Tab-separated table of C-alpha atoms in Angstrom:
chain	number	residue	atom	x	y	z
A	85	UNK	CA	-19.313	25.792	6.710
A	86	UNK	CA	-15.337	24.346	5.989
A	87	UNK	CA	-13.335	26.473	8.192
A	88	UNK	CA	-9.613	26.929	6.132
A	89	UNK	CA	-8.324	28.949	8.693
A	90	UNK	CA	-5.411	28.339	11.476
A	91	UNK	CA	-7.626	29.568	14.838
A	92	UNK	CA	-11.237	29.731	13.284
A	93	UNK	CA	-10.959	33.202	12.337
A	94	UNK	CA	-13.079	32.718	9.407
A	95	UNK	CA	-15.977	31.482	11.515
A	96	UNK	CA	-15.975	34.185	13.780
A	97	UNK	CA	-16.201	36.926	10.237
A	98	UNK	CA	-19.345	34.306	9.318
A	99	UNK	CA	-21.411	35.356	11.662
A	100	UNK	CA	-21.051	38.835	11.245
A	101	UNK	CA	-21.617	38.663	7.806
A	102	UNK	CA	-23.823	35.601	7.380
A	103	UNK	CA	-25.964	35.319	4.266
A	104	UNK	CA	-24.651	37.093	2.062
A	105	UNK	CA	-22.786	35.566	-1.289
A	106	UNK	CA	-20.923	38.531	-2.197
A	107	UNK	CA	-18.329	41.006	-0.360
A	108	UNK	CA	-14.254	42.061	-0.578
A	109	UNK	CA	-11.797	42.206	1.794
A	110	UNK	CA	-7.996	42.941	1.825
A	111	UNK	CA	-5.579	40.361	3.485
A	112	UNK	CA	-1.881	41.644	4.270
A	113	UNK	CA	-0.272	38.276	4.261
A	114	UNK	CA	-1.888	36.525	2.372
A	115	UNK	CA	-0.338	33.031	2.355
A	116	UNK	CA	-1.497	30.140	0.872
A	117	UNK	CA	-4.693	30.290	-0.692
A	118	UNK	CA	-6.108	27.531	0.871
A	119	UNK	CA	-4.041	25.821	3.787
A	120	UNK	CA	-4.719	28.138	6.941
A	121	UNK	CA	-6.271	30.726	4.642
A	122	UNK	CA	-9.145	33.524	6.530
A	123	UNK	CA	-10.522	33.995	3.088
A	124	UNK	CA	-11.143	30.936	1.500
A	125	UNK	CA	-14.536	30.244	2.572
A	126	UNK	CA	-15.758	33.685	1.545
A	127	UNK	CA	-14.100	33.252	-1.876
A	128	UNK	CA	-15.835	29.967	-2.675
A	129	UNK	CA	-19.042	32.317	-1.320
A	130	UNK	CA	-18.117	34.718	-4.232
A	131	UNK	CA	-16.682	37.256	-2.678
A	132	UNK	CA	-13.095	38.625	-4.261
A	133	UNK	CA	-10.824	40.456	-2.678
A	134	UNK	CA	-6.950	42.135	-2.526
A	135	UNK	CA	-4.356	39.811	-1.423
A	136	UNK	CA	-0.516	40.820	-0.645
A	137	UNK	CA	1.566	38.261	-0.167
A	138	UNK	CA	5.886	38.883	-0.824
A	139	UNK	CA	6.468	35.336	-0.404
A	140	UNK	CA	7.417	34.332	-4.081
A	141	UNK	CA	5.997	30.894	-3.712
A	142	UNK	CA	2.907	31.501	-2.020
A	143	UNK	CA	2.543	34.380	-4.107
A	144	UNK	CA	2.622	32.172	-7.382
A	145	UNK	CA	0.140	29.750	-5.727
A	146	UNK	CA	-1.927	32.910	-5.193
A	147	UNK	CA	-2.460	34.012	-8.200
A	148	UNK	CA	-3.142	30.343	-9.497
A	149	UNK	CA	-5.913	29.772	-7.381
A	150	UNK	CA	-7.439	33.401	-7.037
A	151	UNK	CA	-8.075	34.332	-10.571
A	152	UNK	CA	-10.953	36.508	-9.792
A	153	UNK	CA	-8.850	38.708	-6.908
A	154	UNK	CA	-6.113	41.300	-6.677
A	155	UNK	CA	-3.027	39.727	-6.142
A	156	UNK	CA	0.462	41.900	-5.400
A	157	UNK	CA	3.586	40.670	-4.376
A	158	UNK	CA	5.100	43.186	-2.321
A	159	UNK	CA	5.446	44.563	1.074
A	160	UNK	CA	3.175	46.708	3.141
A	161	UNK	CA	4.739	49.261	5.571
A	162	UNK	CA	4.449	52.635	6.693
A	163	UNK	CA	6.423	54.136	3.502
A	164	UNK	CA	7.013	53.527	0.494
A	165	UNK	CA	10.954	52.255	0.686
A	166	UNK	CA	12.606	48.708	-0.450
A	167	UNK	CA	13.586	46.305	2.800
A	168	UNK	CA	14.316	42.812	3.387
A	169	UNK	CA	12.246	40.465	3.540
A	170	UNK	CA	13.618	36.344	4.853
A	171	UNK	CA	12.165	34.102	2.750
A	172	UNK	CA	11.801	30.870	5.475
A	173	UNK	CA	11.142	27.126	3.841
A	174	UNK	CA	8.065	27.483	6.167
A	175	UNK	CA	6.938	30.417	3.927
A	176	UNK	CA	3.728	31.264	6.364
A	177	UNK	CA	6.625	32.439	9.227
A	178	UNK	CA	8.114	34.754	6.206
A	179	UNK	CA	8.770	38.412	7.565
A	180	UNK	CA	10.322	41.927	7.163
A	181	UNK	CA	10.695	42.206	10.865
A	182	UNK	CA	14.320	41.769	12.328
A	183	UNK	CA	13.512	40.386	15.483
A	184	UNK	CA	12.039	37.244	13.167
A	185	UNK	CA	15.178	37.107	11.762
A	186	UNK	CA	17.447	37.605	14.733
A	187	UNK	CA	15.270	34.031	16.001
A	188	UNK	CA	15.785	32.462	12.697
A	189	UNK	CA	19.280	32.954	12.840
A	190	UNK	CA	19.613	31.887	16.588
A	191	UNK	CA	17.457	28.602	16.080
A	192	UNK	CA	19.033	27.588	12.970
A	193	UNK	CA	16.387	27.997	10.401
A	194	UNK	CA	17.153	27.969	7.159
A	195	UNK	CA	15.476	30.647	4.049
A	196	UNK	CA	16.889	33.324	1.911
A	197	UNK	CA	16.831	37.206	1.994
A	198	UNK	CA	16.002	39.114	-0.732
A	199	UNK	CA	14.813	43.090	-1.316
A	200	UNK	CA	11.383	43.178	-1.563
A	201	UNK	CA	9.416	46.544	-2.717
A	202	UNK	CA	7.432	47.881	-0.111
A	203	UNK	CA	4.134	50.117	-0.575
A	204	UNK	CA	1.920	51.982	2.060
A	205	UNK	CA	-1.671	50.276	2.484
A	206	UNK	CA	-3.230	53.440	2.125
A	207	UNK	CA	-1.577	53.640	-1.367
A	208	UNK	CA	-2.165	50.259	-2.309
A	209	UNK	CA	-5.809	50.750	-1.417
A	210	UNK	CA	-6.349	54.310	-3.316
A	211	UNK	CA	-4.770	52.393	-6.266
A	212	UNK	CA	-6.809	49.182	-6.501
A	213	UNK	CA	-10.021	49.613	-4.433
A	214	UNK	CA	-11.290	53.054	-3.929
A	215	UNK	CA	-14.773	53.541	-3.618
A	216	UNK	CA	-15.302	49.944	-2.434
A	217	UNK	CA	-16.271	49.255	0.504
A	218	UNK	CA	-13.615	46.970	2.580
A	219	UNK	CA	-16.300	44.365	4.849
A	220	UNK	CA	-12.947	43.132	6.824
A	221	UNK	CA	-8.710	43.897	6.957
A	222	UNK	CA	-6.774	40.832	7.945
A	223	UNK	CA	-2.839	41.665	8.749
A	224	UNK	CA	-0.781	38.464	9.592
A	225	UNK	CA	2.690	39.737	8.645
A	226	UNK	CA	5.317	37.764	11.876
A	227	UNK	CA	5.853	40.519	13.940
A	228	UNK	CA	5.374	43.559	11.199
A	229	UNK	CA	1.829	44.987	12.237
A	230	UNK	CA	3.038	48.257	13.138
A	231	UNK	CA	4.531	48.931	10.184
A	232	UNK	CA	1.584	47.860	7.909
A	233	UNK	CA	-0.983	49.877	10.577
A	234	UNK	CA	1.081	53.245	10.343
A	235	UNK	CA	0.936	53.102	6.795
A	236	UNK	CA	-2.875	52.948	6.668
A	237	UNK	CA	-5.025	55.825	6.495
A	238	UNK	CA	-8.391	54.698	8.997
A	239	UNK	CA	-9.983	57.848	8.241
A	240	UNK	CA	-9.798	57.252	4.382
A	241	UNK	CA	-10.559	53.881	4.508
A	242	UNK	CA	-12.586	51.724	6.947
A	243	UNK	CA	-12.609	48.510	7.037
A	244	UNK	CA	-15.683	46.769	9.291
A	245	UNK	CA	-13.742	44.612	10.427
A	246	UNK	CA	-10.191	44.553	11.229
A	247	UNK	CA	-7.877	41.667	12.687
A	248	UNK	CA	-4.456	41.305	13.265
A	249	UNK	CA	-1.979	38.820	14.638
A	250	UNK	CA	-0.980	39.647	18.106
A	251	UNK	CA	1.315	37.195	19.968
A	252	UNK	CA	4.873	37.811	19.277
A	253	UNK	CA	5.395	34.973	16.403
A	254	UNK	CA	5.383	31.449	17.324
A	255	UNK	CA	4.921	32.436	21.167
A	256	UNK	CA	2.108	33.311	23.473
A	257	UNK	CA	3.437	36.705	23.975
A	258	UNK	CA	0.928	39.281	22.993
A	259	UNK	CA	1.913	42.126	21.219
A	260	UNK	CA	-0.485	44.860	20.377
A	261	UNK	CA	0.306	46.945	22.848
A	262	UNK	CA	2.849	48.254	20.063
A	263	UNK	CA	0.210	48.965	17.774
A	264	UNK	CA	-3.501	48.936	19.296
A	265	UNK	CA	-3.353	52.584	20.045
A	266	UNK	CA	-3.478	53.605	16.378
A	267	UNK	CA	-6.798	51.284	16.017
A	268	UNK	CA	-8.495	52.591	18.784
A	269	UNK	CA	-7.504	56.536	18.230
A	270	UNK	CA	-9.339	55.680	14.299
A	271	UNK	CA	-12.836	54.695	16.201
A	272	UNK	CA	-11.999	51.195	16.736
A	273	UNK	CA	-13.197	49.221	19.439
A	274	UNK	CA	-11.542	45.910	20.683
A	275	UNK	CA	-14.113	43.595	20.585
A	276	UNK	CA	-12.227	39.557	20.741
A	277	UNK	CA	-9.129	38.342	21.110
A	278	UNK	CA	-8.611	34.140	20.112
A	279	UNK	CA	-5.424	33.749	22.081
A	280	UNK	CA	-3.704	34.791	18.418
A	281	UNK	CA	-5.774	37.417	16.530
A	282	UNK	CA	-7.428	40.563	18.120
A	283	UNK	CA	-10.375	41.493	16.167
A	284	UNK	CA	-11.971	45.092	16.121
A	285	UNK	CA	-15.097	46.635	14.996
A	286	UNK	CA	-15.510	50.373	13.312
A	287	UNK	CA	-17.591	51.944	15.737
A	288	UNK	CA	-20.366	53.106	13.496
A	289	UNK	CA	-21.186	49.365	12.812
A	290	UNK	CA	-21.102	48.956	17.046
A	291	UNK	CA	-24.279	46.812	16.609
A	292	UNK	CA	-22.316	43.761	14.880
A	293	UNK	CA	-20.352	43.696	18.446
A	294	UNK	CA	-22.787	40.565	19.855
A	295	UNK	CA	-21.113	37.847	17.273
A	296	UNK	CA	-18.408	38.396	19.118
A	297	UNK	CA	-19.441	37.569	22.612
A	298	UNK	CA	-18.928	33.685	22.532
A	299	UNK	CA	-15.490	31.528	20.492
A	300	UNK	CA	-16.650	29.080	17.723
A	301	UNK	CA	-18.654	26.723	18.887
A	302	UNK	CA	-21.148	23.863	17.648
A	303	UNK	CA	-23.704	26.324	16.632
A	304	UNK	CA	-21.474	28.171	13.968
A	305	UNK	CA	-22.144	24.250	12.573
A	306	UNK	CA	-18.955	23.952	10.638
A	307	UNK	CA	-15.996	21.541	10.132
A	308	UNK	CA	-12.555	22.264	9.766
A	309	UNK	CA	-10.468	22.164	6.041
A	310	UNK	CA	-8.124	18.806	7.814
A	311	UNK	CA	-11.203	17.057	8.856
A	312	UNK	CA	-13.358	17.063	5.324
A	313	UNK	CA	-10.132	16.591	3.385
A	314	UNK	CA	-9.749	13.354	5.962
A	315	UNK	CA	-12.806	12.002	5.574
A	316	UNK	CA	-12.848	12.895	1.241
A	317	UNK	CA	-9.407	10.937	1.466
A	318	UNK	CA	-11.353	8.032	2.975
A	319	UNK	CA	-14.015	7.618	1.191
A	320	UNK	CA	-11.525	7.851	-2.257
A	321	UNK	CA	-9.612	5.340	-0.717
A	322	UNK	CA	-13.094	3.041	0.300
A	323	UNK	CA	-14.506	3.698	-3.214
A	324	UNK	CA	-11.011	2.397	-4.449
A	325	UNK	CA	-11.113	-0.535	-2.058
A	326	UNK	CA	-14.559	-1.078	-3.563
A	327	UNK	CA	-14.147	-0.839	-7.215
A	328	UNK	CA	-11.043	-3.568	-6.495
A	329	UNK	CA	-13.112	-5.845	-4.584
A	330	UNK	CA	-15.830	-5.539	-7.240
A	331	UNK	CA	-12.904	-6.170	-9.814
A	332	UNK	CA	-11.642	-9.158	-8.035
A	333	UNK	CA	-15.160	-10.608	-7.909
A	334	UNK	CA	-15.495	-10.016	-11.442
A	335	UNK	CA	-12.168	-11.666	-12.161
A	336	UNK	CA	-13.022	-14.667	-9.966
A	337	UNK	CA	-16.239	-15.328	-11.712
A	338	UNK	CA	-14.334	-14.979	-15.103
A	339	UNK	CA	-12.141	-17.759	-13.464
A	340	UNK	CA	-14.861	-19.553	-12.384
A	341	UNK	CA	-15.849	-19.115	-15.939
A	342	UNK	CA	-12.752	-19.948	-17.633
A	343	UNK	CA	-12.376	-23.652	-14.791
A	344	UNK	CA	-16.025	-24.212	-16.143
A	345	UNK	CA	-14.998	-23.872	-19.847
A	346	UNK	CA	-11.926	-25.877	-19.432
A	347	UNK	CA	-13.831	-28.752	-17.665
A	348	UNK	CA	-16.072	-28.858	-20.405
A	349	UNK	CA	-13.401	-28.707	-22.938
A	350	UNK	CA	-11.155	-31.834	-20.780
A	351	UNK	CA	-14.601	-33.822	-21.021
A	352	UNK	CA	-14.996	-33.195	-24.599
A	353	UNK	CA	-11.435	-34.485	-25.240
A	354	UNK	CA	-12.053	-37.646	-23.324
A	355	UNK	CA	-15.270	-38.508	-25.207
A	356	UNK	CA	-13.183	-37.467	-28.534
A	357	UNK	CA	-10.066	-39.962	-27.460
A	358	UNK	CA	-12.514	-42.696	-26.560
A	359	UNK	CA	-14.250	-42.036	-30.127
A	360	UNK	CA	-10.754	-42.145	-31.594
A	361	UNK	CA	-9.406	-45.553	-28.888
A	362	UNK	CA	-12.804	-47.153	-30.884
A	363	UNK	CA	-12.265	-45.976	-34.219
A	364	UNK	CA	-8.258	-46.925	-33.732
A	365	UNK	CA	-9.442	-50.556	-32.723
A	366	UNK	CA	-12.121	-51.086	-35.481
A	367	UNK	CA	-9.017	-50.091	-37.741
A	368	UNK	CA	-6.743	-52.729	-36.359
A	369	UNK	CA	-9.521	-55.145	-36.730
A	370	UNK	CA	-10.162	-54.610	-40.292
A	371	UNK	CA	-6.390	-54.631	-41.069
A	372	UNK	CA	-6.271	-57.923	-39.118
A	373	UNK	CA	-9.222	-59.209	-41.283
A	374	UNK	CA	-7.564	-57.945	-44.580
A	375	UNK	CA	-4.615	-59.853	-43.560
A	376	UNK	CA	-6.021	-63.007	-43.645
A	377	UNK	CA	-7.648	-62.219	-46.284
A	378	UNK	CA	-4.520	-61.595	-48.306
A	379	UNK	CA	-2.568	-64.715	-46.698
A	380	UNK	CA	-5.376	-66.637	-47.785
A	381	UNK	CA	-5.311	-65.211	-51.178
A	382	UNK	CA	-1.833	-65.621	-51.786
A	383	UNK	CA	-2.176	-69.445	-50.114
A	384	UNK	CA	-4.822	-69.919	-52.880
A	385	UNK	CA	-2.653	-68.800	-55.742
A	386	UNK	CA	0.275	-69.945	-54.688
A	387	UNK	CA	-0.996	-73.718	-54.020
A	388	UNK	CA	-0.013	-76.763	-56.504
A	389	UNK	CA	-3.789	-77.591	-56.522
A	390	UNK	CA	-5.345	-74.511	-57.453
A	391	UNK	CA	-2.182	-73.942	-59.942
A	392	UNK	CA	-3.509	-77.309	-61.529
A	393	UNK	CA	-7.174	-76.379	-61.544
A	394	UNK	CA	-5.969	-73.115	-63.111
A	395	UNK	CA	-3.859	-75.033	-65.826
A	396	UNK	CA	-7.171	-77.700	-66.333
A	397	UNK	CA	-9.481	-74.337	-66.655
A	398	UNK	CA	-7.902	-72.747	-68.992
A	399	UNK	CA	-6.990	-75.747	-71.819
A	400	UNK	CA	-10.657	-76.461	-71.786
């Protein structure tokens, strides 16, 4: 198993639902659709699902990446109303809830505001999945659980599963106490809390309570999303390193290749200047011969003697 998510929550929904290639769930918050994501593992699985997700950005990404999900972009509360919702350049700390903003504007953080439309779950659920059953609810909203959970109707719908972030956002703080009593008064039991998410069970599925009993651990057998990324990064990068040292071989043997080549080609022009240092010198000779043999000639006819005999030769 790849594990996408931020705290192994997706390994902990494996178990209870191992085996099987099919399934939906609904995740308030939805995020990215990969980085940190609870339900990327069970999409690759097959499984489709409703995602809501305001964030304009991670929205978009969304519905790029999920084309065989639900995808809304807008808010989930207990009515149906139009709020704000700060936009943060870390878009997974995004929230409707003021306190988040009260921090962001005490620490500096920089993101936008913007009216967002804002449905109840129960509404958003009649609308888009009645009739199905919902294997697990994920809420991750910074600080806006209560909201989303008073505008969802347990008795209607029921979820398996259902987690939900519970530390006051980036703290240790927990936080259900604001909002657990409204899972437990629907027949929810508590059943694990991973020091971020607390995770309950429906109590007429009570007998899926023992995968909860022990965290993640070597027997779920899985990596996490960072680490196979790492090591697919590094063996691109040693296939790369491969293909150029198998290049560079090739190009030194075509060197090797080409040196041979131009050795032969220097030894040929030596043997073909040493033909041409003969044939130059057999040339000189024969001039040097046919100069004699023209002094000589001209010697001859040029000569009183041999003028005479010439004279004598032709009175006779």
């Amino acid at each position: 198993m790849i594990s996408y998510a931020q705290n192994f929550e997706d390994v902990m929904l494996a178990r209870v639902f191992a085996g099987r290639d099919s399934g939906f769930y609904v995740d308030v918050g939805a995020a990215d659709p990969v980085n940190l994501s609870v339900t990327k593992w069970f999409y690759d699985l097959g499984w489709s699902g409703l995602n809501i997700e305001p964030n304009k950005q991670l929205f978009d990404r969304l519905a790029a990446d999920r084309p065989r999900d639900i995808n809304l972009d807008c808010g989930v509360g207990a009515i149906a109303s139009k709020a704000q919702f700060l936009e943060l350049d870390v878009g997974e700390l995004s929230s409707f809830d003021d306190r988040v903003k009260h921090n962001a504007d005490s620490s500096g953080a920089s993101g936008a505001t913007r009216t967002v439309s804002v449905v109840p779950l129960t509404d958003l659920l009649a609308q888009h999945c009645e009739g199905r059953v919902i294997d697990f609810l994920k809420i991750d909203v910074e600080g806006w659980e209560l909201e989303v959970l008073k505008g969802l109707d347990l008795r209607r719908f029921r979820p398996i599963v259902i987690l939900a972030e519970a530390t006051v956002p980036q703290t240790r703080v927990e936080s259900h106490a604001e909002w657990e009593p409204l899972l437990l008064a629907a027949d929810y039991a508590f059943v694990y809390f991973d020091g971020v998410n607390r995770f309950y069970l429906a109590n007429e599925h009570a007998d899926l309570k023992k995968h909860f009993t022990s965290p993640p651990n070597a027997f779920d057998e899985f990596e996490t999303f960072p680490l196979v990324r790492a090591k697919a990064d590094a063996a691109a990068r040693l296939e790369a390193m491969q293909k150029l040292e198998s290049s560079l071989i090739e190009s030194e043997r075509d060197r090797a290749d080409r040196l041979t080549e131009i050795h032969a080609l220097e030894s040929e022009q030596q043997h073909l200047s040493a033909e041409v240092n003969e044939l130059n010198s057999m040339i000189s000779q024969l001039n040097a011969q046919l100069k004699r043999v023209r002094e000589n000639l001209v010697w001859r006819i040029t000569h009183p003697r041999w003028l005479e005999r010439i004279r004598t030769t032709r009175q006779r």
